[in-house]
mmCIF file of C-alpha atoms and ligand atoms in Angstrom:
data_model
loop_
_atom_site.group_PDB
_atom_site.id
_atom_site.type_symbol
_atom_site.label_atom_id
_atom_site.label_comp_id
_atom_site.label_asym_id
_atom_site.label_seq_id
_atom_site.Cartn_x
_atom_site.Cartn_y
_atom_site.Cartn_z
ATOM 1 C CA UNK F 1 -71.077 138.334 16.928
ATOM 2 C CA UNK F 2 -71.921 141.769 18.600
ATOM 3 C CA UNK F 3 -73.585 141.104 22.033
ATOM 4 C CA UNK F 4 -77.075 143.414 21.521
ATOM 5 C CA UNK F 5 -79.023 142.178 24.993
ATOM 6 C CA UNK F 6 -77.850 141.855 28.866
ATOM 7 C CA UNK F 7 -77.213 138.229 29.413
ATOM 8 C CA UNK F 8 -77.209 136.694 32.863
ATOM 9 C CA UNK F 9 -74.777 134.414 33.898
ATOM 10 C CA UNK F 10 -77.004 131.653 35.580
ATOM 11 C CA UNK F 11 -73.830 130.745 38.111
ATOM 12 C CA UNK F 12 -73.149 134.176 39.546
ATOM 13 C CA UNK F 13 -76.622 135.174 39.845
ATOM 14 C CA UNK F 14 -77.302 133.683 43.795
ATOM 15 C CA UNK F 15 -81.438 134.736 43.027
ATOM 16 C CA UNK F 16 -81.506 138.095 45.268
ATOM 17 C CA UNK F 17 -84.772 139.931 42.769
ATOM 18 C CA UNK F 18 -82.737 143.335 42.553
ATOM 19 C CA UNK F 19 -82.174 143.297 39.002
ATOM 20 C CA UNK F 20 -85.277 141.999 38.276
ATOM 21 C CA UNK F 21 -87.481 144.783 40.385
ATOM 22 C CA UNK F 22 -85.363 147.376 39.084
ATOM 23 C CA UNK F 23 -85.730 146.791 35.050
ATOM 24 C CA UNK F 24 -88.370 149.767 33.525
ATOM 25 C CA UNK F 25 -89.085 147.371 31.183
ATOM 26 C CA UNK F 26 -89.947 144.486 33.024
ATOM 27 C CA UNK F 27 -87.688 142.214 30.763
ATOM 28 C CA UNK F 28 -86.258 140.120 33.435
ATOM 29 C CA UNK F 29 -88.302 137.689 36.139
ATOM 30 C CA UNK F 30 -87.669 135.569 38.540
ATOM 31 C CA UNK F 31 -87.873 132.002 37.790
ATOM 32 C CA UNK F 32 -86.375 128.555 39.732
ATOM 33 C CA UNK F 33 -84.843 131.510 41.886
ATOM 34 C CA UNK F 34 -82.730 132.875 39.606
ATOM 35 C CA UNK F 35 -83.285 136.079 37.599
ATOM 36 C CA UNK F 36 -84.009 135.052 34.142
ATOM 37 C CA UNK F 37 -84.017 137.964 30.511
ATOM 38 C CA UNK F 38 -87.144 137.541 28.657
ATOM 39 C CA UNK F 39 -85.588 138.403 25.215
ATOM 40 C CA UNK F 40 -87.766 140.626 24.345
ATOM 41 C CA UNK F 41 -85.876 143.735 23.251
ATOM 42 C CA UNK F 42 -85.318 146.535 25.868
ATOM 43 C CA UNK F 43 -83.270 149.423 26.072
ATOM 44 C CA UNK F 44 -80.531 148.896 27.324
ATOM 45 C CA UNK F 45 -80.777 151.329 30.892
ATOM 46 C CA UNK F 46 -77.660 148.926 32.098
ATOM 47 C CA UNK F 47 -79.411 149.902 35.675
ATOM 48 C CA UNK F 48 -79.418 145.831 36.130
ATOM 49 C CA UNK F 49 -76.114 145.641 35.877
ATOM 50 C CA UNK F 50 -75.537 148.509 37.538
ATOM 51 C CA UNK F 51 -77.307 147.063 40.399
ATOM 52 C CA UNK F 52 -76.560 143.454 41.143
ATOM 53 C CA UNK F 53 -73.709 142.781 44.012
ATOM 54 C CA UNK F 54 -72.462 139.421 42.461
ATOM 55 C CA UNK F 55 -71.769 141.101 38.410
ATOM 56 C CA UNK F 56 -73.764 138.219 36.651
ATOM 57 C CA UNK F 57 -74.881 141.067 34.421
ATOM 58 C CA UNK F 58 -73.015 142.150 30.707
ATOM 59 C CA UNK F 59 -74.319 144.420 28.475
ATOM 60 C CA UNK F 60 -73.902 145.387 25.448
ATOM 61 C CA UNK F 61 -72.551 149.107 26.188
ATOM 62 C CA UNK F 62 -70.630 147.819 29.276
ATOM 63 C CA UNK F 63 -67.451 150.071 29.847
ATOM 64 C CA UNK F 64 -65.956 150.561 33.124
ATOM 65 C CA UNK F 65 -64.753 153.896 32.392
ATOM 66 C CA UNK F 66 -65.505 156.722 30.249
ATOM 67 C CA UNK F 67 -62.438 156.856 29.054
ATOM 68 C CA UNK F 68 -60.941 160.221 29.948
ATOM 69 C CA UNK F 69 -57.415 161.301 29.487
ATOM 70 C CA UNK F 70 -57.423 164.383 31.378
ATOM 71 C CA UNK F 71 -58.816 164.753 34.426
ATOM 72 C CA UNK F 72 -58.907 160.900 37.267
ATOM 73 C CA UNK F 73 -61.814 159.184 37.038
ATOM 74 C CA UNK F 74 -63.245 157.686 40.435
ATOM 75 C CA UNK F 75 -64.709 154.479 40.208
ATOM 76 C CA UNK F 76 -66.372 154.598 42.992
ATOM 77 C CA UNK F 77 -70.640 154.832 42.933
ATOM 78 C CA UNK F 78 -71.854 158.202 44.764
ATOM 79 C CA UNK F 79 -75.068 157.697 46.658
ATOM 80 C CA UNK F 80 -77.688 160.039 47.276
ATOM 81 C CA UNK F 81 -76.814 162.088 50.083
ATOM 82 C CA UNK F 82 -73.379 161.283 50.064
ATOM 83 C CA UNK F 83 -71.681 164.043 48.364
ATOM 84 C CA UNK F 84 -70.703 167.191 49.097
ATOM 85 C CA UNK F 85 -74.409 169.717 48.057
ATOM 86 C CA UNK F 86 -72.964 172.063 49.196
ATOM 87 C CA UNK F 87 -70.131 171.942 47.158
ATOM 88 C CA UNK F 88 -71.688 171.447 44.054
ATOM 89 C CA UNK F 89 -74.934 174.031 44.085
ATOM 90 C CA UNK F 90 -71.611 176.801 44.922
ATOM 91 C CA UNK F 91 -69.951 175.317 41.355
ATOM 92 C CA UNK F 92 -73.467 175.907 39.513
ATOM 93 C CA UNK F 93 -73.618 179.079 40.767
ATOM 94 C CA UNK F 94 -70.329 180.000 39.930
ATOM 95 C CA UNK F 95 -70.341 178.428 36.025
ATOM 96 C CA UNK F 96 -71.050 181.639 34.113
ATOM 97 C CA UNK F 97 -70.989 182.696 30.784
ATOM 98 C CA UNK F 98 -67.373 183.296 29.638
ATOM 99 C CA UNK F 99 -67.145 186.326 26.853
ATOM 100 C CA UNK F 100 -63.463 187.333 28.038
ATOM 101 C CA UNK F 101 -61.034 184.221 26.593
ATOM 102 C CA UNK F 102 -56.856 184.349 26.871
ATOM 103 C CA UNK F 103 -55.262 183.991 23.784
ATOM 104 C CA UNK F 104 -54.625 180.298 24.707
ATOM 105 C CA UNK F 105 -55.129 176.904 23.214
ATOM 106 C CA UNK F 106 -57.306 174.149 24.496
ATOM 107 C CA UNK F 107 -55.687 170.543 24.534
ATOM 108 C CA UNK F 108 -57.888 168.305 21.944
ATOM 109 C CA UNK F 109 -56.792 166.186 24.899
ATOM 110 C CA UNK F 110 -59.468 168.469 27.134
ATOM 111 C CA UNK F 111 -62.519 168.834 24.857
ATOM 112 C CA UNK F 112 -62.838 164.784 23.848
ATOM 113 C CA UNK F 113 -62.956 164.243 27.322
ATOM 114 C CA UNK F 114 -66.319 167.210 27.961
ATOM 115 C CA UNK F 115 -67.437 165.421 24.847
ATOM 116 C CA UNK F 116 -67.679 162.000 27.334
ATOM 117 C CA UNK F 117 -68.845 164.049 30.231
ATOM 118 C CA UNK F 118 -71.639 165.035 28.040
ATOM 119 C CA UNK F 119 -73.319 161.585 27.677
ATOM 120 C CA UNK F 120 -73.518 160.918 31.051
ATOM 121 C CA UNK F 121 -76.497 162.769 30.625
ATOM 122 C CA UNK F 122 -79.942 161.376 31.053
ATOM 123 C CA UNK F 123 -81.775 159.987 27.601
ATOM 124 C CA UNK F 124 -84.917 159.520 25.565
ATOM 125 C CA UNK F 125 -85.775 155.724 26.092
ATOM 126 C CA UNK F 126 -82.190 156.215 26.773
ATOM 127 C CA UNK F 127 -81.428 156.787 23.306
ATOM 128 C CA UNK F 128 -78.491 158.014 23.165
ATOM 129 C CA UNK F 129 -78.697 160.203 19.986
ATOM 130 C CA UNK F 130 -76.945 162.739 20.643
ATOM 131 C CA UNK F 131 -73.796 163.637 17.992
ATOM 132 C CA UNK F 132 -70.805 166.450 19.039
ATOM 133 C CA UNK F 133 -68.832 168.278 16.999
ATOM 134 C CA UNK F 134 -65.706 169.466 17.324
ATOM 135 C CA UNK F 135 -63.945 172.915 16.728
ATOM 136 C CA UNK F 136 -60.518 172.918 18.107
ATOM 137 C CA UNK F 137 -58.617 175.995 16.787
ATOM 138 C CA UNK F 138 -59.448 179.656 17.427
ATOM 139 C CA UNK F 139 -58.912 180.020 13.199
ATOM 140 C CA UNK F 140 -61.320 176.877 13.259
ATOM 141 C CA UNK F 141 -63.882 178.686 15.418
ATOM 142 C CA UNK F 142 -63.216 182.133 13.807
ATOM 143 C CA UNK F 143 -64.325 180.057 10.061
ATOM 144 C CA UNK F 144 -67.703 179.315 12.099
ATOM 145 C CA UNK F 145 -67.693 182.748 12.869
ATOM 146 C CA UNK F 146 -67.315 184.182 9.012
ATOM 147 C CA UNK F 147 -70.197 182.324 8.268
ATOM 148 C CA UNK F 148 -72.419 183.089 10.928
ATOM 149 C CA UNK F 149 -71.933 186.397 10.407
ATOM 150 C CA UNK F 150 -72.387 186.618 6.271
ATOM 151 C CA UNK F 151 -75.889 184.987 8.038
ATOM 152 C CA UNK F 152 -76.247 187.611 9.593
ATOM 153 C CA UNK F 153 -75.519 190.615 7.448
ATOM 154 C CA UNK F 154 -77.440 188.799 4.568
ATOM 155 C CA UNK F 155 -80.262 188.516 7.283
ATOM 156 C CA UNK F 156 -80.148 191.654 8.094
ATOM 157 C CA UNK F 157 -80.517 193.049 4.694
ATOM 158 C CA UNK F 158 -83.344 191.520 4.396
ATOM 159 C CA UNK F 159 -85.005 192.272 7.886
ATOM 160 C CA UNK F 160 -83.290 196.434 6.728
ATOM 161 C CA UNK F 161 -86.155 196.892 3.748
ATOM 162 C CA UNK F 162 -89.899 197.838 5.203
ATOM 163 C CA UNK F 163 -91.209 196.792 2.360
ATOM 164 C CA UNK F 164 -90.037 192.849 2.540
ATOM 165 C CA UNK F 165 -91.208 192.564 6.509
ATOM 166 C CA UNK F 166 -94.484 193.196 5.404
ATOM 167 C CA UNK F 167 -94.488 191.073 2.668
ATOM 168 C CA UNK F 168 -93.610 188.220 4.708
ATOM 169 C CA UNK F 169 -95.865 189.211 7.422
ATOM 170 C CA UNK F 170 -98.530 188.805 5.018
ATOM 171 C CA UNK F 171 -97.378 185.262 4.283
ATOM 172 C CA UNK F 172 -95.381 183.666 6.315
ATOM 173 C CA UNK F 173 -95.970 185.448 9.780
ATOM 174 C CA UNK F 174 -94.287 188.439 11.624
ATOM 175 C CA UNK F 175 -91.011 186.549 12.051
ATOM 176 C CA UNK F 176 -88.716 189.211 9.739
ATOM 177 C CA UNK F 177 -90.807 192.185 11.433
ATOM 178 C CA UNK F 178 -89.701 190.395 15.814
ATOM 179 C CA UNK F 179 -85.991 189.801 14.472
ATOM 180 C CA UNK F 180 -85.900 193.179 13.220
ATOM 181 C CA UNK F 181 -87.446 195.275 15.962
ATOM 182 C CA UNK F 182 -85.488 192.767 18.599
ATOM 183 C CA UNK F 183 -81.836 192.184 16.748
ATOM 184 C CA UNK F 184 -81.188 194.001 13.705
ATOM 185 C CA UNK F 185 -79.499 197.256 15.694
ATOM 186 C CA UNK F 186 -77.145 195.545 17.707
ATOM 187 C CA UNK F 187 -76.558 192.746 14.953
ATOM 188 C CA UNK F 188 -76.115 195.643 12.531
ATOM 189 C CA UNK F 189 -73.552 197.386 15.507
ATOM 190 C CA UNK F 190 -72.013 193.838 16.049
ATOM 191 C CA UNK F 191 -71.277 193.293 12.661
ATOM 192 C CA UNK F 192 -70.081 196.569 12.621
ATOM 193 C CA UNK F 193 -67.611 196.226 15.524
ATOM 194 C CA UNK F 194 -65.822 192.874 13.813
ATOM 195 C CA UNK F 195 -66.130 194.540 10.367
ATOM 196 C CA UNK F 196 -63.697 198.238 11.858
ATOM 197 C CA UNK F 197 -62.353 196.784 14.880
ATOM 198 C CA UNK F 198 -61.884 193.156 14.302
ATOM 199 C CA UNK F 199 -64.243 192.935 17.932
ATOM 200 C CA UNK F 200 -65.478 189.603 17.717
ATOM 201 C CA UNK F 201 -69.311 189.671 19.460
ATOM 202 C CA UNK F 202 -70.131 186.324 18.518
ATOM 203 C CA UNK F 203 -68.029 183.953 19.945
ATOM 204 C CA UNK F 204 -66.158 186.591 22.036
ATOM 205 C CA UNK F 205 -62.749 185.190 21.343
ATOM 206 C CA UNK F 206 -63.383 182.396 21.639
ATOM 207 C CA UNK F 207 -60.887 179.141 20.757
ATOM 208 C CA UNK F 208 -62.507 176.259 20.423
ATOM 209 C CA UNK F 209 -66.238 174.935 19.720
ATOM 210 C CA UNK F 210 -67.858 172.016 20.164
ATOM 211 C CA UNK F 211 -71.626 172.350 18.488
ATOM 212 C CA UNK F 212 -74.011 168.857 20.004
ATOM 213 C CA UNK F 213 -76.426 167.622 17.727
ATOM 214 C CA UNK F 214 -79.676 166.018 18.554
ATOM 215 C CA UNK F 215 -80.272 162.642 15.768
ATOM 216 C CA UNK F 216 -84.510 164.025 14.533
ATOM 217 C CA UNK F 217 -85.430 160.240 15.177
ATOM 218 C CA UNK F 218 -84.577 160.225 18.728
ATOM 219 C CA UNK F 219 -87.558 160.651 21.468
ATOM 220 C CA UNK F 220 -86.429 163.622 22.521
ATOM 221 C CA UNK F 221 -83.364 165.105 20.903
ATOM 222 C CA UNK F 222 -83.659 168.362 22.048
ATOM 223 C CA UNK F 223 -83.633 167.294 25.821
ATOM 224 C CA UNK F 224 -81.248 164.810 25.700
ATOM 225 C CA UNK F 225 -78.755 167.678 24.121
ATOM 226 C CA UNK F 226 -79.295 170.206 25.818
ATOM 227 C CA UNK F 227 -78.641 167.866 28.782
ATOM 228 C CA UNK F 228 -75.789 167.326 27.429
ATOM 229 C CA UNK F 229 -74.671 170.449 27.058
ATOM 230 C CA UNK F 230 -75.783 171.488 30.346
ATOM 231 C CA UNK F 231 -72.931 168.422 31.589
ATOM 232 C CA UNK F 232 -70.485 169.993 29.803
ATOM 233 C CA UNK F 233 -70.639 173.315 30.874
ATOM 234 C CA UNK F 234 -70.410 172.895 34.788
ATOM 235 C CA UNK F 235 -67.686 170.614 33.899
ATOM 236 C CA UNK F 236 -65.888 173.448 31.404
ATOM 237 C CA UNK F 237 -65.894 174.722 35.101
ATOM 238 C CA UNK F 238 -64.547 172.465 36.663
ATOM 239 C CA UNK F 239 -61.666 171.967 34.475
ATOM 240 C CA UNK F 240 -61.019 175.539 35.037
ATOM 241 C CA UNK F 241 -62.690 176.216 30.660
ATOM 242 C CA UNK F 242 -64.898 179.033 30.454
ATOM 243 C CA UNK F 243 -67.730 178.577 28.467
ATOM 244 C CA UNK F 244 -70.488 180.488 26.462
ATOM 245 C CA UNK F 245 -73.844 179.248 24.610
ATOM 246 C CA UNK F 246 -73.856 180.433 21.701
ATOM 247 C CA UNK F 247 -78.144 180.997 20.937
ATOM 248 C CA UNK F 248 -77.557 182.933 17.511
ATOM 249 C CA UNK F 249 -74.833 180.770 15.844
ATOM 250 C CA UNK F 250 -77.039 177.618 16.546
ATOM 251 C CA UNK F 251 -80.244 179.372 15.166
ATOM 252 C CA UNK F 252 -78.381 180.969 11.899
ATOM 253 C CA UNK F 253 -76.800 176.830 11.462
ATOM 254 C CA UNK F 254 -80.060 175.755 11.441
ATOM 255 C CA UNK F 255 -81.837 177.860 8.501
ATOM 256 C CA UNK F 256 -78.674 177.467 6.619
ATOM 257 C CA UNK F 257 -78.046 174.225 5.332
ATOM 258 C CA UNK F 258 -75.240 175.068 3.443
ATOM 259 C CA UNK F 259 -73.063 175.778 7.494
ATOM 260 C CA UNK F 260 -74.358 173.120 8.390
ATOM 261 C CA UNK F 261 -72.773 170.808 5.568
ATOM 262 C CA UNK F 262 -69.616 172.252 5.929
ATOM 263 C CA UNK F 263 -69.256 171.436 9.793
ATOM 264 C CA UNK F 264 -69.805 167.670 8.934
ATOM 265 C CA UNK F 265 -73.786 167.151 10.097
ATOM 266 C CA UNK F 266 -75.515 165.354 8.453
ATOM 267 C CA UNK F 267 -79.235 165.978 6.863
ATOM 268 C CA UNK F 268 -81.264 163.503 9.708
ATOM 269 C CA UNK F 269 -79.638 165.281 12.920
ATOM 270 C CA UNK F 270 -80.151 168.945 14.016
ATOM 271 C CA UNK F 271 -77.943 171.369 15.579
ATOM 272 C CA UNK F 272 -79.106 172.227 19.722
ATOM 273 C CA UNK F 273 -76.527 174.004 21.485
ATOM 274 C CA UNK F 274 -72.715 175.209 20.275
ATOM 275 C CA UNK F 275 -70.371 175.887 22.783
ATOM 276 C CA UNK F 276 -67.916 178.663 22.822
ATOM 277 C CA UNK F 277 -64.580 177.373 25.218
ATOM 278 C CA UNK F 278 -61.264 178.451 26.391
ATOM 279 C CA UNK F 279 -59.352 179.494 29.015
ATOM 280 C CA UNK F 280 -61.411 182.017 30.658
ATOM 281 C CA UNK F 281 -58.814 185.997 30.747
ATOM 282 C CA UNK F 282 -61.517 187.324 33.558
ATOM 283 C CA UNK F 283 -62.192 185.730 37.337
ATOM 284 C CA UNK F 284 -65.385 186.277 39.529
ATOM 285 C CA UNK F 285 -65.395 187.581 42.531
ATOM 286 C CA UNK F 286 -69.483 186.693 43.506
ATOM 287 C CA UNK F 287 -71.454 184.630 42.214
ATOM 288 C CA UNK F 288 -74.933 184.958 39.774
ATOM 289 C CA UNK F 289 -77.754 186.515 41.009
ATOM 290 C CA UNK F 290 -81.226 185.211 39.758
ATOM 291 C CA UNK F 291 -85.020 186.330 39.773
ATOM 292 C CA UNK F 292 -86.719 184.394 42.861
ATOM 293 C CA UNK F 293 -89.077 182.626 41.498
ATOM 294 C CA UNK F 294 -92.077 181.427 42.877
ATOM 295 C CA UNK F 295 -93.453 177.942 41.730
ATOM 296 C CA UNK F 296 -97.166 177.003 41.897
ATOM 297 C CA UNK F 297 -97.447 174.044 44.709
ATOM 298 C CA UNK F 298 -100.822 172.649 44.152
ATOM 299 C CA UNK F 299 -102.674 170.442 46.167
ATOM 300 C CA UNK F 300 -104.161 167.961 43.033
ATOM 301 C CA UNK F 301 -105.368 165.355 45.723
ATOM 302 C CA UNK F 302 -106.772 168.297 47.926
ATOM 303 C CA UNK F 303 -107.669 170.476 44.703
ATOM 304 C CA UNK F 304 -111.774 170.691 44.200
ATOM 305 C CA UNK F 305 -111.236 172.385 40.932
HETATM 306 C C1 FMN I 401 -79.689 179.128 24.948
HETATM 307 C C2 FMN I 401 -79.471 179.788 24.942
HETATM 308 C C3 FMN I 401 -78.447 180.770 23.850
HETATM 309 C C4 FMN I 401 -77.722 181.969 24.902
HETATM 310 N N1 FMN I 401 -76.957 183.078 23.408
HETATM 311 C C5 FMN I 401 -75.924 183.070 23.683
HETATM 312 C C6 FMN I 401 -75.608 184.531 22.623
HETATM 313 O O1 FMN I 401 -75.928 184.270 21.491
HETATM 314 N N2 FMN I 401 -74.114 184.900 22.996
HETATM 315 C C7 FMN I 401 -73.882 185.200 24.478
HETATM 316 O O2 FMN I 401 -72.369 186.045 24.056
HETATM 317 N N3 FMN I 401 -74.435 184.270 25.498
HETATM 318 C C8 FMN I 401 -75.741 183.481 24.944
HETATM 319 N N4 FMN I 401 -76.735 182.651 26.494
HETATM 320 C C9 FMN I 401 -75.886 182.978 27.749
HETATM 321 C C10 FMN I 401 -76.841 184.256 28.146
HETATM 322 O O3 FMN I 401 -76.627 185.520 28.375
HETATM 323 C C11 FMN I 401 -76.309 183.706 29.920
HETATM 324 O O4 FMN I 401 -76.630 182.655 30.069
HETATM 325 C C12 FMN I 401 -77.458 184.518 30.620
HETATM 326 O O5 FMN I 401 -77.445 186.527 30.430
HETATM 327 C C13 FMN I 401 -77.001 183.755 32.186
HETATM 328 O O6 FMN I 401 -75.941 184.872 32.384
HETATM 329 P P1 FMN I 401 -74.535 183.454 33.114
HETATM 330 O O7 FMN I 401 -74.873 181.609 32.062
HETATM 331 O O8 FMN I 401 -73.378 184.148 33.295
HETATM 332 O O9 FMN I 401 -75.686 182.945 34.701
HETATM 333 C C14 FMN I 401 -77.600 182.534 25.818
HETATM 334 C C15 FMN I 401 -77.872 181.078 27.080
HETATM 335 C C16 FMN I 401 -78.627 180.065 26.608
HETATM 336 C C17 FMN I 401 -79.528 179.404 27.610
#
């Protein structure tokens, strides 16, 4: 029988109560000095197992490792304040969107490891409603690229027609007009460069792609998928890969059901990110610079408004 709830081993439990204190659903309580599960289904966040000093708790999702193949996995938990923060920040600042790739295939095992690393992200109510589609070769990327390009060819044909832009504005808002003003010319130029020079302005010559989808019924599918995405971007950089989010492909795939079918995304999932990947053909000497932000500091407790 498949284990569906946490199991507490009464022989091992010493009654320290840490699991009960940490449980977000409050399904664990202390009875006669021993932790007891109420039987109410929880969202299997796994905190109780991870925090138990006696290894007295098992959970259905329990897995000692991610099962990475191309990277050594370390089992020790890095406690708050004990990691190399300067190195972490430097990694974050060194990741750039890569638009120049070498003509070298990324081993499938690296791509699959990246997917596993993506799943370490948090997810709303621990639903883990994400899914991943791996296109492992440049040829696969080109097939997707040609489908996306065809979508924009059609869109540009429509957007070029002022009558149609006007009609759409009357009946469905200014989306086509906005597209015309913001993207029409650059997309037309990118399509021309593709057709005449074979220049890949969409996937930038990437040799692999990971698509991230989310189950529509999950509580926060977009956030879950995008958090997994960021984990993948950072890990890919650390693993020696370059990558770039391709929002143009996401937009096209959202609107063209046929494309989603082709890459085997079921109807109950939405696409949230398309990550182009490959070995980078460019090295940077400086970090990304960013606009300065001025956070609003609101002291609600003393605010008079
Ligand atoms: C949601 C999203 C969509 C993006 N779509 C594209 C895209 O279609 N093509 C592209 O070349 N870059 C795309 N990018 C990359 C951004 O242009 C890039 O993140 C930004 O310029 C900052 O540069 P950096 O990532 O190198 O720090 C996208 C980024 C995000 C977050």
